[in-house]
mmCIF file of C-alpha atoms and ligand atoms in Angstrom:
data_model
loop_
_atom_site.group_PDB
_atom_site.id
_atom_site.type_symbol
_atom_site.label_atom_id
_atom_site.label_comp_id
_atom_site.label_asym_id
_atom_site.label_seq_id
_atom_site.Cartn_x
_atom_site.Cartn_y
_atom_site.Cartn_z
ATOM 1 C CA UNK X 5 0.255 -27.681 -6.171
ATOM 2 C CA UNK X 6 1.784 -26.962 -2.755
ATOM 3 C CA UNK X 7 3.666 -23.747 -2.966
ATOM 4 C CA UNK X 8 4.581 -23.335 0.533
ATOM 5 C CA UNK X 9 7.071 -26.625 0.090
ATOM 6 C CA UNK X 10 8.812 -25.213 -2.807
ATOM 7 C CA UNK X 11 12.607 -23.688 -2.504
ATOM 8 C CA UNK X 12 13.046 -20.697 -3.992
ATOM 9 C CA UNK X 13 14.338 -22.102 -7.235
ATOM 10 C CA UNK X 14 11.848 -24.609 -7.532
ATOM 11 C CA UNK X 15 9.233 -21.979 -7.491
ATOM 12 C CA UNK X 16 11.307 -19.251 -9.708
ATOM 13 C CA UNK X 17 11.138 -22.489 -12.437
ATOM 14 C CA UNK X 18 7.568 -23.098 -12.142
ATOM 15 C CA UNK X 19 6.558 -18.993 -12.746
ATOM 16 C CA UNK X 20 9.120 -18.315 -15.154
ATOM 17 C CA UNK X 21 7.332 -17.717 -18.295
ATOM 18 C CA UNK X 22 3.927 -15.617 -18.580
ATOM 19 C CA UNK X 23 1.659 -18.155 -19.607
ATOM 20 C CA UNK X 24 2.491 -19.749 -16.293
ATOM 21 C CA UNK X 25 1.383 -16.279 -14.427
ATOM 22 C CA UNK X 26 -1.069 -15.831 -16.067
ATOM 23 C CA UNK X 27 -2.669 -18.886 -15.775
ATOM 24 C CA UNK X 28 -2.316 -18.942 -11.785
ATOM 25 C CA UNK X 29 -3.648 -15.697 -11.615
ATOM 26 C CA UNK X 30 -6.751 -16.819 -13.556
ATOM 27 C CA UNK X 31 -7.148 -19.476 -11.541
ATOM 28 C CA UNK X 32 -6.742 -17.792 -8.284
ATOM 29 C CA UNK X 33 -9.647 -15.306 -9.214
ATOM 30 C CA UNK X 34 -11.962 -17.126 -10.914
ATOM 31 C CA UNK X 35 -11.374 -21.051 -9.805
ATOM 32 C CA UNK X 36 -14.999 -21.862 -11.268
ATOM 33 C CA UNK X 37 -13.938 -20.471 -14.890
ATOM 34 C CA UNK X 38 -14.743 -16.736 -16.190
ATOM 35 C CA UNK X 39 -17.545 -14.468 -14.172
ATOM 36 C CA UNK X 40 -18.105 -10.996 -15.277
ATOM 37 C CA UNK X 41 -17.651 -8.358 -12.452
ATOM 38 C CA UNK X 42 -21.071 -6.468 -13.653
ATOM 39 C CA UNK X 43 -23.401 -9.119 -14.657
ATOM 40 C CA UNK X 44 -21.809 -12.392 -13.405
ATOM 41 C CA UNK X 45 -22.380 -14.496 -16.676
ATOM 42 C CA UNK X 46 -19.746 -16.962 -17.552
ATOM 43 C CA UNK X 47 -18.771 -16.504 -20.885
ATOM 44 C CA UNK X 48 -16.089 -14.221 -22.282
ATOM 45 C CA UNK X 49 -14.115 -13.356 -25.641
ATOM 46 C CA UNK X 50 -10.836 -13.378 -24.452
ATOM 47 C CA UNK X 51 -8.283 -10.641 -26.289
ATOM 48 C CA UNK X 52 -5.021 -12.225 -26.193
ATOM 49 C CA UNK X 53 -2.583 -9.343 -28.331
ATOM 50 C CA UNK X 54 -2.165 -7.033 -25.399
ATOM 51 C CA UNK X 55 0.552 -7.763 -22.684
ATOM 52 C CA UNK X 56 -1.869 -8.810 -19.912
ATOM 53 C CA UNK X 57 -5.363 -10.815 -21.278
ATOM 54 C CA UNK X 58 -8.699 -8.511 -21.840
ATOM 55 C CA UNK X 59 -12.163 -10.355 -21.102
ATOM 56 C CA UNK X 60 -15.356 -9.166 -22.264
ATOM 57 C CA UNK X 61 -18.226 -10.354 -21.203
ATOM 58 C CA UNK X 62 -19.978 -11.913 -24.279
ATOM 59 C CA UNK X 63 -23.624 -10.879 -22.275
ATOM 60 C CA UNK X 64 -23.009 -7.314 -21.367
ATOM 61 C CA UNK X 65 -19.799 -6.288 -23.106
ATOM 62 C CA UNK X 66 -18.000 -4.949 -20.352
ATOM 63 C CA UNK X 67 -14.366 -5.434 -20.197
ATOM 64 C CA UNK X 68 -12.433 -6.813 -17.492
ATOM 65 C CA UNK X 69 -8.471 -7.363 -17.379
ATOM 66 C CA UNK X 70 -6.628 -9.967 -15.843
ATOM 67 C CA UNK X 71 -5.209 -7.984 -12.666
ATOM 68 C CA UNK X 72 -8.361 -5.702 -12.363
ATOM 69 C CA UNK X 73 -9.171 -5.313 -8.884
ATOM 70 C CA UNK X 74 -6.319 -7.256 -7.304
ATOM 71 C CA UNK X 75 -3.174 -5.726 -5.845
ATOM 72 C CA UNK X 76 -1.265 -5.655 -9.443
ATOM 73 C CA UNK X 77 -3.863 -3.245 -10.793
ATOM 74 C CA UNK X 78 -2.369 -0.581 -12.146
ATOM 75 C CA UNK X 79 1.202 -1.777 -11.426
ATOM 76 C CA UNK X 80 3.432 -1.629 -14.592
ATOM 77 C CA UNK X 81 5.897 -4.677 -12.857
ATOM 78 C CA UNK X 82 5.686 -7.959 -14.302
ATOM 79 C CA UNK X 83 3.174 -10.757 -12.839
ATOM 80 C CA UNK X 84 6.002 -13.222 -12.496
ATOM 81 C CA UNK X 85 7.762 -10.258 -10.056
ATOM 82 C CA UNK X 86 4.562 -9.799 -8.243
ATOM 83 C CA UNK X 87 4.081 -13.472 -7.673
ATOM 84 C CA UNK X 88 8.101 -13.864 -6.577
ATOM 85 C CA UNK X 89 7.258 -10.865 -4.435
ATOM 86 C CA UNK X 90 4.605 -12.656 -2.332
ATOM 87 C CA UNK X 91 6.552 -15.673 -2.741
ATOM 88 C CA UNK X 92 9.323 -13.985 -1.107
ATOM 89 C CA UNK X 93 6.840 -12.150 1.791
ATOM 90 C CA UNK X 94 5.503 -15.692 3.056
ATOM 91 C CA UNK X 95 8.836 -17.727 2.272
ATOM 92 C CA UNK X 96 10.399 -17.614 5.870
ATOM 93 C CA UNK X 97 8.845 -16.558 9.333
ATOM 94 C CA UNK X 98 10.496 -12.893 9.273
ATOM 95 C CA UNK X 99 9.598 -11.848 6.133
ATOM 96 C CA UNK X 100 11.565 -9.564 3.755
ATOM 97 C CA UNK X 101 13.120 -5.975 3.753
ATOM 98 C CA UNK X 102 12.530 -3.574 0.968
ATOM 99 C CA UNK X 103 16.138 -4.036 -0.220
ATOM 100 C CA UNK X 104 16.298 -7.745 0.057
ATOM 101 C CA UNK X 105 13.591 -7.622 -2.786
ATOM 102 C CA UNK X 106 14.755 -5.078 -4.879
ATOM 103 C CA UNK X 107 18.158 -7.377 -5.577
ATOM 104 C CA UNK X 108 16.131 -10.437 -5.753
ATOM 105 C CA UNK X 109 13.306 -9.794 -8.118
ATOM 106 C CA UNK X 110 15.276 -6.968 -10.079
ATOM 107 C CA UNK X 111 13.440 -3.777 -9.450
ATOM 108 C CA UNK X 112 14.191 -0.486 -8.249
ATOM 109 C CA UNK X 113 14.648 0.045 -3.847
ATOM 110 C CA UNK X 114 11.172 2.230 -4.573
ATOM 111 C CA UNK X 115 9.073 0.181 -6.734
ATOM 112 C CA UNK X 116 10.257 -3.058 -4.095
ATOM 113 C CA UNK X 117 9.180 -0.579 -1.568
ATOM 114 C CA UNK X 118 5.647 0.229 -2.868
ATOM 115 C CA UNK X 119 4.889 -4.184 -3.893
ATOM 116 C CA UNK X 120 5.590 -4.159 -0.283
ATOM 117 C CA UNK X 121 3.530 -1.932 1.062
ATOM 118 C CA UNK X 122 0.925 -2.672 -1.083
ATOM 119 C CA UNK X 123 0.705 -6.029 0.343
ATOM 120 C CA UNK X 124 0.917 -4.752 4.094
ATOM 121 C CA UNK X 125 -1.807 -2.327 3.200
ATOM 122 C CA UNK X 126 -4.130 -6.016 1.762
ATOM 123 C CA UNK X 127 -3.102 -7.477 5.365
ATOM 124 C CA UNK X 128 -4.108 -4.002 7.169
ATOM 125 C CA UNK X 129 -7.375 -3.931 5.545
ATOM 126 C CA UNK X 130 -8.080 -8.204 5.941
ATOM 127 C CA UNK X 131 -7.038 -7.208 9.728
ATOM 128 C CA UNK X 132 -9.716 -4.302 10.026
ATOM 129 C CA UNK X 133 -12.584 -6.275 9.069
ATOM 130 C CA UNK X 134 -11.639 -9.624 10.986
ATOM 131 C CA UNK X 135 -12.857 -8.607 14.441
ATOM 132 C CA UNK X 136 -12.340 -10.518 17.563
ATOM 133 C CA UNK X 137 -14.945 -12.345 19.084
ATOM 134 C CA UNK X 138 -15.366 -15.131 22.016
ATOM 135 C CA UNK X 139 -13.450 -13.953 24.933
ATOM 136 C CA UNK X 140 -11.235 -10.997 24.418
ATOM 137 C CA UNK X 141 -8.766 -9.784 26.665
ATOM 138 C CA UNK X 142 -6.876 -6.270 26.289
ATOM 139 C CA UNK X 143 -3.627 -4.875 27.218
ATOM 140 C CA UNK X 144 -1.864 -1.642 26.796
ATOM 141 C CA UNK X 145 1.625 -1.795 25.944
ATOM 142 C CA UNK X 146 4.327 0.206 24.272
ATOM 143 C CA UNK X 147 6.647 -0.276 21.132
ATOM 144 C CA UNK X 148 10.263 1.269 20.855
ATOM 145 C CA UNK X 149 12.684 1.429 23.805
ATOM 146 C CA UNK X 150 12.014 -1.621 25.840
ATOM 147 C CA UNK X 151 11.537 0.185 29.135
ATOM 148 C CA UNK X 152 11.177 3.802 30.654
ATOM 149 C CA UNK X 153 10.807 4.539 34.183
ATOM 150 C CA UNK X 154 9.413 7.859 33.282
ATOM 151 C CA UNK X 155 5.552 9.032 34.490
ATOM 152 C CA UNK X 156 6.223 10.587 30.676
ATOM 153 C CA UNK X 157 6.545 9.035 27.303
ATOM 154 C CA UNK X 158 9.281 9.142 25.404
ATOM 155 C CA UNK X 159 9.383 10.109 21.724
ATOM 156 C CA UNK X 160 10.749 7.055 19.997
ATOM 157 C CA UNK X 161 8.339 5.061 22.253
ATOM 158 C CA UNK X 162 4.687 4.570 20.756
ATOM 159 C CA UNK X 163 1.649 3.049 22.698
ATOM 160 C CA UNK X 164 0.188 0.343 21.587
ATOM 161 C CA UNK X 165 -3.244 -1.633 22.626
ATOM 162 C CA UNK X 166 -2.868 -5.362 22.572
ATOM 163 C CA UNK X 167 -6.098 -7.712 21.787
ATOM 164 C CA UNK X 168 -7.185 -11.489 21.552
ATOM 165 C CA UNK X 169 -9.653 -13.758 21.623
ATOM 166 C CA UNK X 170 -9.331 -16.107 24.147
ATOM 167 C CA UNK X 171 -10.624 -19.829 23.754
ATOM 168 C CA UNK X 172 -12.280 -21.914 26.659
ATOM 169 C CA UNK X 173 -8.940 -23.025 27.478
ATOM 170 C CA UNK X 174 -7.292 -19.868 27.510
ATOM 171 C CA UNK X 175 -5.621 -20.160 24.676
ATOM 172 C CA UNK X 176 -4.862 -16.917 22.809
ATOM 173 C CA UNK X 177 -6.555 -17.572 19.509
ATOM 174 C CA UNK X 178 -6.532 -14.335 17.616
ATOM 175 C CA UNK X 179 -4.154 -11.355 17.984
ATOM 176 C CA UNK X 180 -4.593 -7.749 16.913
ATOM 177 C CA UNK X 181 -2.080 -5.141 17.966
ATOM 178 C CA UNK X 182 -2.913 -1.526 17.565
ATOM 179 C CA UNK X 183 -1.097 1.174 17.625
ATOM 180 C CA UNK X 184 -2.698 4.715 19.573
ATOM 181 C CA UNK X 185 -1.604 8.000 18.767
ATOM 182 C CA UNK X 186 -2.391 10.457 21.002
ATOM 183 C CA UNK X 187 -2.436 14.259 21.334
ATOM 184 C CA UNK X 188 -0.212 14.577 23.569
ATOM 185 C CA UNK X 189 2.943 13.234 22.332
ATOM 186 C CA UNK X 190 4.397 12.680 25.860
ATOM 187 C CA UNK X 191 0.863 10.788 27.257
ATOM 188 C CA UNK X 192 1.907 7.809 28.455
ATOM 189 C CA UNK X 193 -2.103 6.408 30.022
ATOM 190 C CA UNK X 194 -4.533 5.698 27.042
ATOM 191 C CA UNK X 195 -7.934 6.868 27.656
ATOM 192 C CA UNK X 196 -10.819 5.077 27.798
ATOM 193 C CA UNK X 197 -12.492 7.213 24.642
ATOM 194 C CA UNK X 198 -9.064 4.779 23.146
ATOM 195 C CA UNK X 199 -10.402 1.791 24.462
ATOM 196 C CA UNK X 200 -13.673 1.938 23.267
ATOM 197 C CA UNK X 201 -12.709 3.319 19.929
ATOM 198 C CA UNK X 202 -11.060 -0.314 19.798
ATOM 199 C CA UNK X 203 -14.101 -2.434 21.284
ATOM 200 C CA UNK X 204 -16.425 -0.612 18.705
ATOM 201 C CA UNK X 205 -14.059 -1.455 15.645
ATOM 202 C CA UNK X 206 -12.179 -4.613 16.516
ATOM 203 C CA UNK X 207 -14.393 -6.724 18.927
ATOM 204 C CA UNK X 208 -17.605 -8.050 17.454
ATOM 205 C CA UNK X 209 -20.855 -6.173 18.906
ATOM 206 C CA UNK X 210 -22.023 -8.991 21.040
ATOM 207 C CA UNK X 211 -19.199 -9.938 22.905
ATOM 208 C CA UNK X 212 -19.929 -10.282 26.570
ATOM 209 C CA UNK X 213 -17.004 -10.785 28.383
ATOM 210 C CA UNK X 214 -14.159 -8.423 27.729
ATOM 211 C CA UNK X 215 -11.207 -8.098 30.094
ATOM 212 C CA UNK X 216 -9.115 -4.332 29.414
ATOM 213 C CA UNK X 217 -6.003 -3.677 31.262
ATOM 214 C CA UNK X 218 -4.353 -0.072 30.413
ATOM 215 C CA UNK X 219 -2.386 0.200 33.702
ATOM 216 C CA UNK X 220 1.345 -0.164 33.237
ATOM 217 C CA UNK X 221 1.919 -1.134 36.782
ATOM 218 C CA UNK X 222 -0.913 -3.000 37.749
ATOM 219 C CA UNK X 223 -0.683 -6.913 38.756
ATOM 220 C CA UNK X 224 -3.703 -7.452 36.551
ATOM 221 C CA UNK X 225 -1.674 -7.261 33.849
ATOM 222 C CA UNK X 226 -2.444 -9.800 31.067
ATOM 223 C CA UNK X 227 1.426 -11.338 30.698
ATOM 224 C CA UNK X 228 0.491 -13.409 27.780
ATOM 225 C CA UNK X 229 -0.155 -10.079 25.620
ATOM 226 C CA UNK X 230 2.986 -8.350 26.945
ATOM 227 C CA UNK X 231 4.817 -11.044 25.363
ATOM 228 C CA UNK X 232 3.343 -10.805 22.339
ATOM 229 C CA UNK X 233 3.808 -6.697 21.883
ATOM 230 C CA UNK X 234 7.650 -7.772 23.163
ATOM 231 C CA UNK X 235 7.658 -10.052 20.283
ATOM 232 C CA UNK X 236 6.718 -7.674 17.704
ATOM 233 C CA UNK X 237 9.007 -4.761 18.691
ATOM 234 C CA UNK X 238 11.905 -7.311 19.084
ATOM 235 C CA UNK X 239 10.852 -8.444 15.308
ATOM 236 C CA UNK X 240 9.982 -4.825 13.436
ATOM 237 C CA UNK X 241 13.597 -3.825 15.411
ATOM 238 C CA UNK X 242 15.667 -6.789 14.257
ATOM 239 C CA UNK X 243 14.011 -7.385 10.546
ATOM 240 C CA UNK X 244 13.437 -3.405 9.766
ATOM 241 C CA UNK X 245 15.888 -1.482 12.445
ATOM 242 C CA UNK X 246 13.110 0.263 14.212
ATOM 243 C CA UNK X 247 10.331 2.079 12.307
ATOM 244 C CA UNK X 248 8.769 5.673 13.054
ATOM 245 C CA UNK X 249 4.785 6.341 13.702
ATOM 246 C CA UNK X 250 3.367 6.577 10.142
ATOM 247 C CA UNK X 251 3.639 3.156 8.852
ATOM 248 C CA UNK X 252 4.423 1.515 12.213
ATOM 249 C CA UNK X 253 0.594 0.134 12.418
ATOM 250 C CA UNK X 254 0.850 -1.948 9.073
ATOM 251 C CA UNK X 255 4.200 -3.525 10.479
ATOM 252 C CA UNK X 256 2.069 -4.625 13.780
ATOM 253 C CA UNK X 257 -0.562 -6.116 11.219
ATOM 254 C CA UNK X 258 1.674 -7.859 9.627
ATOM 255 C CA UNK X 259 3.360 -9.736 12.555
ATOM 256 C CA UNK X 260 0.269 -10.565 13.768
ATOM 257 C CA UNK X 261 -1.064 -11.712 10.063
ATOM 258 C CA UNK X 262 2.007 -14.173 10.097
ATOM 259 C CA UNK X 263 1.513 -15.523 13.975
ATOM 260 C CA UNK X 264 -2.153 -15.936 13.896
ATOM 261 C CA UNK X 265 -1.932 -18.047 10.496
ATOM 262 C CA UNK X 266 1.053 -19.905 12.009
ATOM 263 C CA UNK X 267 -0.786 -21.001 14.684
ATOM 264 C CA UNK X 268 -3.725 -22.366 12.863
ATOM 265 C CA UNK X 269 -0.989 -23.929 10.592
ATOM 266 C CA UNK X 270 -2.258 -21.832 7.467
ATOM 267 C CA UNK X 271 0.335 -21.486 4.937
ATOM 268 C CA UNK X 272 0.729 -17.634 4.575
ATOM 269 C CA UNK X 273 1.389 -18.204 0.757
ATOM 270 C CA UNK X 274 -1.752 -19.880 0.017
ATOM 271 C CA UNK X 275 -3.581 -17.236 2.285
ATOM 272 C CA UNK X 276 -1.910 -13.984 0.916
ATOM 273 C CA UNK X 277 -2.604 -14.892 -3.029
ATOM 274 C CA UNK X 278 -5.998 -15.314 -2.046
ATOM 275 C CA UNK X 279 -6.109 -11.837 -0.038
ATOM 276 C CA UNK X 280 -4.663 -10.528 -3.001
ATOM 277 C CA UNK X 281 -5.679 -11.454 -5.742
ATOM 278 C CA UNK X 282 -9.060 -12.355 -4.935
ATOM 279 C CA UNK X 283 -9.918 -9.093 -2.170
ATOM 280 C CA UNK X 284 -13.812 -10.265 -2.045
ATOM 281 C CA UNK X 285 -12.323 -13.306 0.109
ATOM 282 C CA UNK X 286 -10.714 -11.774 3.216
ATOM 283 C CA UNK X 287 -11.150 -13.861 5.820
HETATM 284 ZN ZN1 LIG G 311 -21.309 -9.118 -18.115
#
């Protein structure tokens, strides 16, 4: 079924008893039928009385529940919530505000505020262990105000390292944006012990050519990933009203989550329930 064509009421319908929930869930993590987490056989009794289904493995014994190891674990909120939740996350390009979902799926402003960053925190993680790979090209950049003629940084601004791959027809293909925090608050030149802290984690170890530009003034300036770091403040300024250092990096993860499967024409939906739901299959 395709998801991603659904209104909102169309897919509030389809998800609006349990059964329904439960059976997409149960789907989504095992789409060849039952496999026990310990000893991967494929037959389980199946305990039906408790709110969410219990499996146990008919070969070892060990019990399993339905949400065990996805993002609902340990969550008390309904499945048909969670699922309107990422529902709501991939529905449009910009996303959704902590208090747009608390009204729409019913909750309170904090438990909206901790489905949501639970799911940034699945993206942040998917992001961390994609690394980039081909060509890459680097640029520094800086989020908050849009431009300082200061040597020094200011307070509300935060500097930022900007990375793709680059395809042989210099297409950007794959987008990370990282966020540096620095010592000293007012630095406004990252260091190259920065740069290679990002090469080593986020750029696959045999990569040949990588092109890093951390000058702010230099004509070697990669435009291409200016734009892009543009994009994202303009985005985390308009959709969230500006955002301090702490979460600020899972905010850049998610924009560029959302543009790099837009331009591969993934359907986020399809891709977040899987990163989800089923965390053995980031990709
Ligand atoms: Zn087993």
């Amino acid at each position: 079924m395709n998801f991603a064509c659904m209104s909102l009421d169309q897919f509030q319908n389809h998800f609006s008893t349990d059964s329904a929930c439960i059976a997409y869930i149960f789907h989504t993590k095992w789409p060849e039928g039952f496999i026990c987490p310990r000893c991967k056989h494929s037959h389980a009794y199946v305990t039906t009385t408790r709110r969410l289904p219990l499996y146990e493995c008919c070969h070892c014994r060990h019990q399993t529940s339905l949400i065990s190891g996805t993002i609902m674990e340990g969550s008390r909120t309904e499945l048909r919530k969670w699922i309107l939740s990422l529902f709501l996350f991939s529905h449009t390009t910009k996303g959704t505000t902590t208090t747009e979902l608390s009204k729409f799926i019913k909750v309170t402003y904090k438990t909206a505020w901790l489905i949501l960053h639970k799911i940034r925190s699945v993206i942040h993680s998917s992001d961390n262990q994609n690394q980039l790979s081909g060509s890459v090209c680097i640029n520094s950049a800086i989020y908050g105000r849009p431009y300082n003629p200061s040597v020094h940084k200011h307070r509300q601004e935060h500097l930022l390292l900007v990375g793709s791959s680059v395809n042989e027809w210099n297409q950007f293909t794959h987008l990370k944006i990282k966020h540096v925090l620095l010592p000293n608050p007012k630095e406004r030149h990252i260091p190259r012990i920065e740069t290679k802290a990002f090469h080593q984690q986020h750029i696959e170890s045999d990569t040949q050519n990588v092109e890093i530009v951390t000058g702010f003034y230099t004509p070697s300036r990669l435009r291409p990933l200016l734009i892009f770091a543009k994009q994202a403040s303009k985005w985390i300024n308009n959709t969230f009203h500006g955002l301090g250092p702490k979460h600020l990096q899972k905010y850049l993860d998610e924009f560029s989550y959302r543009l790099n499967l837009s331009s591969k024409n993934i359907p986020i939906f399809a891709h977040l329930v899987q990163l989800c739901i089923k965390p053995s299959s980031y990709q």
